[in-house]
């Protein structure tokens, strides 16, 4: 089974465990906390992924660290991943679970790329406009890429709206080249 299919399988299983939208949100939030814990302690992730360490020891470490931080269902899911030796795919599983959860909660995730950081008022105005257009809650993920020179690029639902200065200059360049020929 390839990694993407495996991640889909496990993410759907976790998704189906949730009995309400609140529980979906809770699992998503707790998974984010788990990743924050791994980021803060890279050795922890190395221990959980080490083939030389017994699965029972790995499970004990997880239980000790997470039993009071995450929902029991989520903890058992993580322990299952260790038992099945699938813990190394947690990142891919999380990505797919996040997508499923956002769809179920009717949240559209939009990536906003600008040349400089966006002012909060501009971001809120854009968010309100997109919410009115798409009739969904909008979650904006912001990133800065100075190579676009100015303007913005929006990426959502496998669709890209490129209103950057870089694209406009490229279009102008192409038009001039075609006019010369």
XYZ file of N, CA, C and O in Angstrom, residues 19-149:
524
model
N -17.587 11.580 17.090
C -19.050 11.484 17.131
C -19.734 12.830 16.913
O -20.946 12.889 16.791
N -18.958 13.910 16.873
C -19.541 15.235 16.678
C -18.517 16.159 16.034
O -17.322 15.849 15.984
N -19.004 17.307 15.585
C -18.096 18.293 15.008
C -17.133 18.830 16.062
O -15.980 19.124 15.765
N -17.605 18.910 17.297
C -16.736 19.366 18.383
C -15.580 18.392 18.592
O -14.455 18.799 18.850
N -15.881 17.116 18.483
C -14.824 16.121 18.664
C -13.835 16.156 17.493
O -12.628 15.967 17.684
N -14.336 16.424 16.289
C -13.435 16.598 15.144
C -12.463 17.740 15.424
O -11.249 17.599 15.228
N -13.001 18.872 15.889
C -12.166 20.033 16.211
C -11.164 19.695 17.315
O -9.999 20.086 17.249
N -11.646 18.965 18.313
C -10.795 18.613 19.448
C -9.633 17.728 19.004
O -8.481 17.971 19.359
N -9.938 16.703 18.197
C -8.870 15.818 17.705
C -7.863 16.604 16.864
O -6.657 16.393 16.986
N -8.365 17.499 16.027
C -7.474 18.290 15.181
C -6.563 19.170 16.043
O -5.346 19.216 15.836
N -7.143 19.816 17.015
C -6.375 20.673 17.913
C -5.340 19.862 18.699
O -4.185 20.280 18.854
N -5.747 18.693 19.161
C -4.827 17.852 19.926
C -3.708 17.306 19.057
O -2.564 17.190 19.512
N -4.002 16.987 17.820
C -2.943 16.543 16.903
C -1.937 17.667 16.674
O -0.727 17.427 16.591
N -2.449 18.892 16.562
C -1.550 20.034 16.404
C -0.642 20.167 17.631
O 0.540 20.479 17.502
N -1.194 19.912 18.816
C -0.395 19.950 20.039
C 0.669 18.851 20.039
O 1.790 19.070 20.494
N 0.312 17.679 19.538
C 1.272 16.570 19.453
C 2.435 16.970 18.548
O 3.604 16.763 18.890
N 2.124 17.577 17.408
C 3.188 18.005 16.496
C 4.033 19.117 17.116
O 5.244 19.156 16.919
N 3.405 20.003 17.880
C 4.156 21.059 18.565
C 5.114 20.437 19.590
O 6.256 20.888 19.742
N 4.655 19.391 20.244
C 5.494 18.672 21.202
C 6.698 18.036 20.504
O 7.829 18.112 20.986
N 6.454 17.430 19.342
C 7.553 16.825 18.573
C 8.534 17.900 18.094
O 9.740 17.676 18.069
N 7.995 19.053 17.686
C 8.851 20.126 17.211
C 9.750 20.645 18.333
O 10.917 20.950 18.124
N 9.157 20.756 19.524
C 9.912 21.248 20.676
C 10.919 20.211 21.182
O 11.925 20.574 21.790
N 10.638 18.918 20.933
C 11.497 17.821 21.399
C 11.774 16.838 20.264
O 11.178 15.770 20.212
N 12.678 17.191 19.358
C 12.949 16.311 18.218
C 13.418 14.907 18.629
O 13.172 13.939 17.925
N 14.039 14.807 19.797
C 14.504 13.497 20.268
C 13.318 12.571 20.535
O 13.423 11.357 20.346
N 12.212 13.140 20.961
C 11.018 12.346 21.233
C 10.542 11.646 19.969
O 10.275 10.444 19.970
N 10.464 12.386 18.892
C 10.043 11.788 17.625
C 11.049 10.733 17.173
O 10.658 9.678 16.664
N 12.318 10.988 17.373
C 13.348 10.009 17.010
C 13.174 8.713 17.794
O 13.308 7.627 17.239
N 12.846 8.843 19.075
C 12.620 7.651 19.909
C 11.423 6.871 19.387
O 11.470 5.645 19.257
N 10.330 7.577 19.071
C 9.113 6.909 18.617
C 9.260 6.277 17.239
O 8.504 5.375 16.885
N 10.226 6.732 16.484
C 10.445 6.191 15.136
C 11.587 5.177 15.091
O 11.757 4.486 14.087
N 12.339 5.070 16.161
C 13.510 4.186 16.177
C 13.102 2.717 16.127
O 12.368 2.247 16.990
N 13.563 1.974 15.105
C 13.214 0.554 15.006
C 13.853 -0.297 16.108
O 13.361 -1.374 16.424
N 14.903 0.221 16.709
C 15.598 -0.553 17.745
C 14.885 -0.510 19.101
O 15.196 -1.293 19.988
N 13.936 0.399 19.243
C 13.215 0.516 20.515
C 11.916 -0.278 20.423
O 11.158 -0.165 19.451
N 11.659 -1.077 21.437
C 10.483 -1.933 21.515
C 9.193 -1.097 21.479
O 9.113 -0.034 22.095
N 8.187 -1.613 20.779
C 6.911 -0.903 20.657
C 6.251 -0.666 22.008
O 5.590 0.357 22.209
N 6.407 -1.592 22.934
C 5.809 -1.413 24.261
C 6.426 -0.204 24.973
O 5.714 0.552 25.642
N 7.712 -0.005 24.806
C 8.379 1.149 25.409
C 7.912 2.446 24.746
O 7.694 3.456 25.426
N 7.761 2.405 23.441
C 7.266 3.575 22.715
C 5.858 3.931 23.191
O 5.544 5.107 23.428
N 5.020 2.920 23.337
C 3.646 3.155 23.787
C 3.630 3.729 25.204
O 2.835 4.625 25.507
N 4.511 3.245 26.041
C 4.602 3.738 27.424
C 5.002 5.213 27.423
O 4.423 6.023 28.164
N 5.952 5.575 26.582
C 6.386 6.968 26.473
C 5.212 7.841 26.047
O 4.945 8.890 26.636
N 4.488 7.394 25.024
C 3.332 8.162 24.540
C 2.264 8.297 25.617
O 1.705 9.381 25.819
N 1.958 7.203 26.286
C 0.947 7.244 27.338
C 1.352 8.198 28.455
O 0.525 8.975 28.939
N 2.590 8.131 28.870
C 3.064 9.004 29.941
C 2.985 10.479 29.538
O 2.616 11.331 30.342
N 3.318 10.772 28.287
C 3.331 12.157 27.824
C 1.944 12.714 27.487
O 1.675 13.885 27.719
N 1.090 11.858 26.914
C -0.144 12.376 26.336
C -1.435 12.019 27.069
O -2.483 12.565 26.737
N -1.384 11.131 28.039
C -2.625 10.655 28.657
C -3.464 11.776 29.263
O -4.692 11.711 29.241
N -2.826 12.827 29.745
C -3.587 13.946 30.314
C -3.717 15.125 29.348
O -4.296 16.144 29.682
N -3.191 14.970 28.123
C -3.214 16.064 27.152
C -4.165 15.831 25.983
O -4.609 16.781 25.352
N -4.430 14.561 25.656
C -5.279 14.276 24.494
C -6.436 13.356 24.876
O -6.366 12.624 25.864
N -7.446 13.412 24.062
C -8.620 12.568 24.201
C -8.210 11.090 24.174
O -7.257 10.715 23.486
N -8.917 10.267 24.923
C -8.613 8.842 25.013
C -8.641 8.164 23.639
O -7.801 7.315 23.338
N -9.629 8.525 22.821
C -9.724 7.936 21.471
C -8.476 8.258 20.653
O -7.943 7.396 19.965
N -8.050 9.509 20.715
C -6.867 9.914 19.950
C -5.623 9.208 20.465
O -4.797 8.747 19.677
N -5.506 9.083 21.774
C -4.367 8.378 22.346
C -4.337 6.925 21.868
O -3.291 6.425 21.436
N -5.471 6.259 21.900
C -5.535 4.866 21.435
C -5.222 4.768 19.939
O -4.596 3.800 19.493
N -5.640 5.766 19.181
C -5.315 5.803 17.753
C -3.797 5.887 17.561
O -3.228 5.153 16.748
N -3.139 6.758 18.321
C -1.680 6.905 18.217
C -0.971 5.624 18.650
O 0.019 5.219 18.032
N -1.493 4.977 19.678
C -0.916 3.707 20.127
C -1.091 2.620 19.065
O -0.195 1.797 18.858
N -2.228 2.651 18.379
C -2.462 1.703 17.287
C -1.436 1.907 16.171
O -0.924 0.940 15.599
N -1.148 3.165 15.871
C -0.147 3.453 14.835
C 1.209 2.854 15.214
O 1.928 2.347 14.349
N 1.537 2.880 16.485
C 2.792 2.267 16.932
C 2.707 0.749 16.785
O 3.628 0.119 16.267
N 1.588 0.160 17.233
C 1.416 -1.297 17.112
C 1.535 -1.758 15.663
O 2.143 -2.790 15.379
N 0.943 -0.999 14.767
C 0.943 -1.375 13.347
C 2.185 -0.873 12.611
O 2.287 -1.016 11.390
N 3.092 -0.244 13.366
C 4.320 0.316 12.798
C 4.025 1.301 11.671
O 4.636 1.276 10.597
N 3.075 2.193 11.960
C 2.665 3.222 10.999
C 2.881 4.622 11.548
O 2.464 5.602 10.957
N 3.520 4.721 12.700
C 3.693 6.023 13.347
C 4.492 6.986 12.470
O 4.272 8.186 12.511
N 5.385 6.459 11.664
C 6.196 7.312 10.790
C 5.348 8.059 9.759
O 5.793 9.044 9.174
N 4.111 7.629 9.551
C 3.223 8.272 8.583
C 2.256 9.246 9.236
O 1.323 9.727 8.596
N 2.480 9.556 10.513
C 1.559 10.426 11.245
C 1.387 11.780 10.564
O 0.285 12.318 10.505
N 2.445 12.335 10.028
C 2.362 13.639 9.368
C 1.412 13.593 8.168
O 0.564 14.471 7.993
N 1.536 12.561 7.343
C 0.649 12.416 6.186
C -0.791 12.152 6.627
O -1.746 12.659 6.029
N -0.944 11.349 7.674
C -2.277 11.050 8.209
C -2.908 12.340 8.725
O -4.079 12.634 8.446
N -2.123 13.119 9.454
C -2.614 14.395 9.979
C -3.062 15.321 8.854
O -4.119 15.955 8.937
N -2.265 15.430 7.797
C -2.597 16.310 6.677
C -3.939 15.920 6.064
O -4.789 16.775 5.806
N -4.143 14.641 5.860
C -5.404 14.173 5.275
C -6.566 14.344 6.262
O -7.671 14.696 5.869
N -6.305 14.075 7.537
C -7.345 14.251 8.556
C -7.752 15.721 8.636
O -8.936 16.044 8.733
N -6.778 16.598 8.576
C -7.046 18.041 8.622
C -7.945 18.450 7.463
O -8.914 19.179 7.635
N -7.652 17.944 6.281
C -8.455 18.263 5.100
C -9.889 17.752 5.268
O -10.853 18.468 4.990
N -10.037 16.500 5.722
C -11.371 15.936 5.947
C -12.157 16.755 6.977
O -13.345 17.028 6.798
N -11.486 17.124 8.054
C -12.139 17.872 9.127
C -12.566 19.252 8.651
O -13.693 19.686 8.925
N -11.693 19.937 7.945
C -12.040 21.270 7.433
C -13.238 21.189 6.487
O -14.122 22.042 6.522
N -13.294 20.154 5.646
C -14.442 19.979 4.751
C -15.719 19.745 5.553
O -16.749 20.336 5.261
N -15.642 18.896 6.558
C -16.816 18.576 7.372
C -17.312 19.799 8.141
O -18.513 19.944 8.378
N -16.389 20.674 8.524
C -16.747 21.876 9.276
C -17.066 23.054 8.362
O -17.320 24.159 8.829
N -17.039 22.804 7.051
C -17.334 23.818 6.038
C -16.377 25.009 6.132
O -16.787 26.165 6.078
N -15.098 24.676 6.277
C -14.054 25.696 6.347
C -13.193 25.577 5.089
O -12.705 24.496 4.770
N -13.045 26.689 4.402
C -12.205 26.721 3.211
C -10.851 27.319 3.602
O -10.779 28.436 4.113
N -9.802 26.549 3.398
C -8.454 27.017 3.716
C -7.885 27.690 2.471
O -7.864 27.105 1.391
N -7.454 28.932 2.657
C -6.938 29.739 1.563
C -5.499 30.109 1.884
O -5.214 30.608 2.974
N -4.622 29.855 0.942
C -3.235 30.285 1.126
C -3.086 31.636 0.441
O -3.398 31.784 -0.747
N -2.634 32.608 1.199
C -2.413 33.961 0.708
C -0.913 34.200 0.633
O -0.216 34.114 1.651
N -0.427 34.500 -0.555
C 0.999 34.769 -0.752
C 1.143 36.223 -1.179
O 0.501 36.653 -2.154
N 1.948 36.967 -0.438
C 2.183 38.372 -0.745
C 3.684 38.651 -0.691
O 4.450 37.861 -0.145
N 4.074 39.808 -1.242
C 5.492 40.175 -1.245
C 5.946 40.680 0.121
O 7.112 40.550 0.485
N 5.026 41.253 0.875
C 5.307 41.746 2.232
C 4.169 41.295 3.139
O 3.072 40.981 2.654
N 4.391 41.255 4.445
C 3.298 40.855 5.340
C 2.061 41.748 5.163
O 2.182 42.952 4.935
N 0.892 41.145 5.275
C -0.366 41.848 5.051
C -0.866 42.442 6.362
O -0.827 41.788 7.408
N -1.357 43.655 6.279
C -1.969 44.336 7.417
C -3.213 43.559 7.855
O -3.943 43.010 7.028
N -3.470 43.515 9.145
C -4.596 42.761 9.696
C -5.928 43.219 9.103
O -6.789 42.393 8.786
N -6.110 44.514 8.907
C -7.369 45.029 8.337
C -7.577 44.521 6.914
O -8.682 44.156 6.535
N -6.515 44.501 6.135
C -6.597 44.007 4.756
C -6.935 42.523 4.760
O -7.781 42.060 3.986
N -6.304 41.788 5.645
C -6.551 40.349 5.756
C -8.009 40.082 6.146
O -8.658 39.206 5.573
N -8.525 40.836 7.109
C -9.918 40.681 7.526
C -10.880 41.031 6.403
O -11.890 40.354 6.204
N -10.584 42.080 5.663
C -11.430 42.490 4.529
C -11.457 41.392 3.462
O -12.519 41.042 2.942
N -10.285 40.836 3.170
C -10.196 39.747 2.202
C -10.980 38.534 2.697
O -11.732 37.913 1.943
N -10.824 38.211 3.968
C -11.530 37.075 4.551
C -13.047 37.264 4.455
O -13.768 36.348 4.042
N -13.543 38.447 4.798
C -14.984 38.727 4.707
C -15.485 38.619 3.270
O -16.551 38.058 3.016
N -14.704 39.143 2.340
C -15.097 39.095 0.924
C -15.174 37.641 0.435
O -16.136 37.247 -0.230
N -14.166 36.838 0.790
C -14.161 35.427 0.387
C -15.301 34.649 1.054
O -15.919 33.783 0.430
N -15.600 34.961 2.317
C -16.711 34.295 3.002
C -18.034 34.608 2.325
O -18.901 33.738 2.198
N -18.193 35.845 1.851
C -19.417 36.213 1.131
C -19.512 35.515 -0.222
O -20.591 35.107 -0.643
N -18.393 35.377 -0.891
C -18.385 34.730 -2.212
C -18.629 33.232 -2.095
O -19.460 32.667 -2.806
N -17.902 32.573 -1.196
C -17.932 31.111 -1.112
C -18.948 30.571 -0.105
O -19.182 29.368 -0.050
N -19.532 31.455 0.708
C -20.531 31.037 1.709
C -19.977 29.954 2.646
O -20.655 28.986 2.968
N -18.725 30.136 3.032
C -18.044 29.224 3.953
C -17.183 30.046 4.888
O -16.834 31.185 4.579
N -16.834 29.442 6.004
C -15.827 30.066 6.859
C -14.495 29.970 6.133
O -14.199 28.961 5.494
N -13.715 31.013 6.242
C -12.428 31.061 5.548
C -11.306 31.081 6.579
O -11.357 31.822 7.559
N -10.318 30.240 6.351
C -9.111 30.231 7.172
C -7.955 30.610 6.257
O -7.668 29.904 5.295
N -7.334 31.733 6.554
C -6.246 32.228 5.704
C -4.903 31.830 6.292
O -4.614 32.104 7.451
N -4.116 31.156 5.468
C -2.733 30.811 5.804
C -1.858 31.764 4.999
O -1.892 31.754 3.767
N -1.113 32.558 5.698
C -0.359 33.617 5.064
C 1.103 33.229 4.877
O 1.698 32.601 5.756
N 1.674 33.583 3.737
C 3.117 33.417 3.540
C 3.643 34.583 2.709
O 2.891 35.225 1.968
N 4.918 34.864 2.874
C 5.555 35.987 2.189
C 6.561 35.449 1.186
O 7.364 34.571 1.497
N 6.476 35.962 -0.039
C 7.404 35.599 -1.112
C 7.741 36.879 -1.863
O 6.949 37.357 -2.685
N 8.890 37.446 -1.568
C 9.256 38.741 -2.160
C 9.427 38.667 -3.678
O 9.370 39.701 -4.352
N 9.586 37.482 -4.222
C 9.781 37.361 -5.675
C 8.527 37.707 -6.479
O 8.613 37.929 -7.680
N 7.362 37.793 -5.822
C 6.158 38.169 -6.582
C 6.066 39.685 -6.753
O 5.164 40.173 -7.412
N 6.972 40.408 -6.125
C 7.160 41.861 -6.232
C 6.034 42.639 -5.549
O 6.276 43.527 -4.764
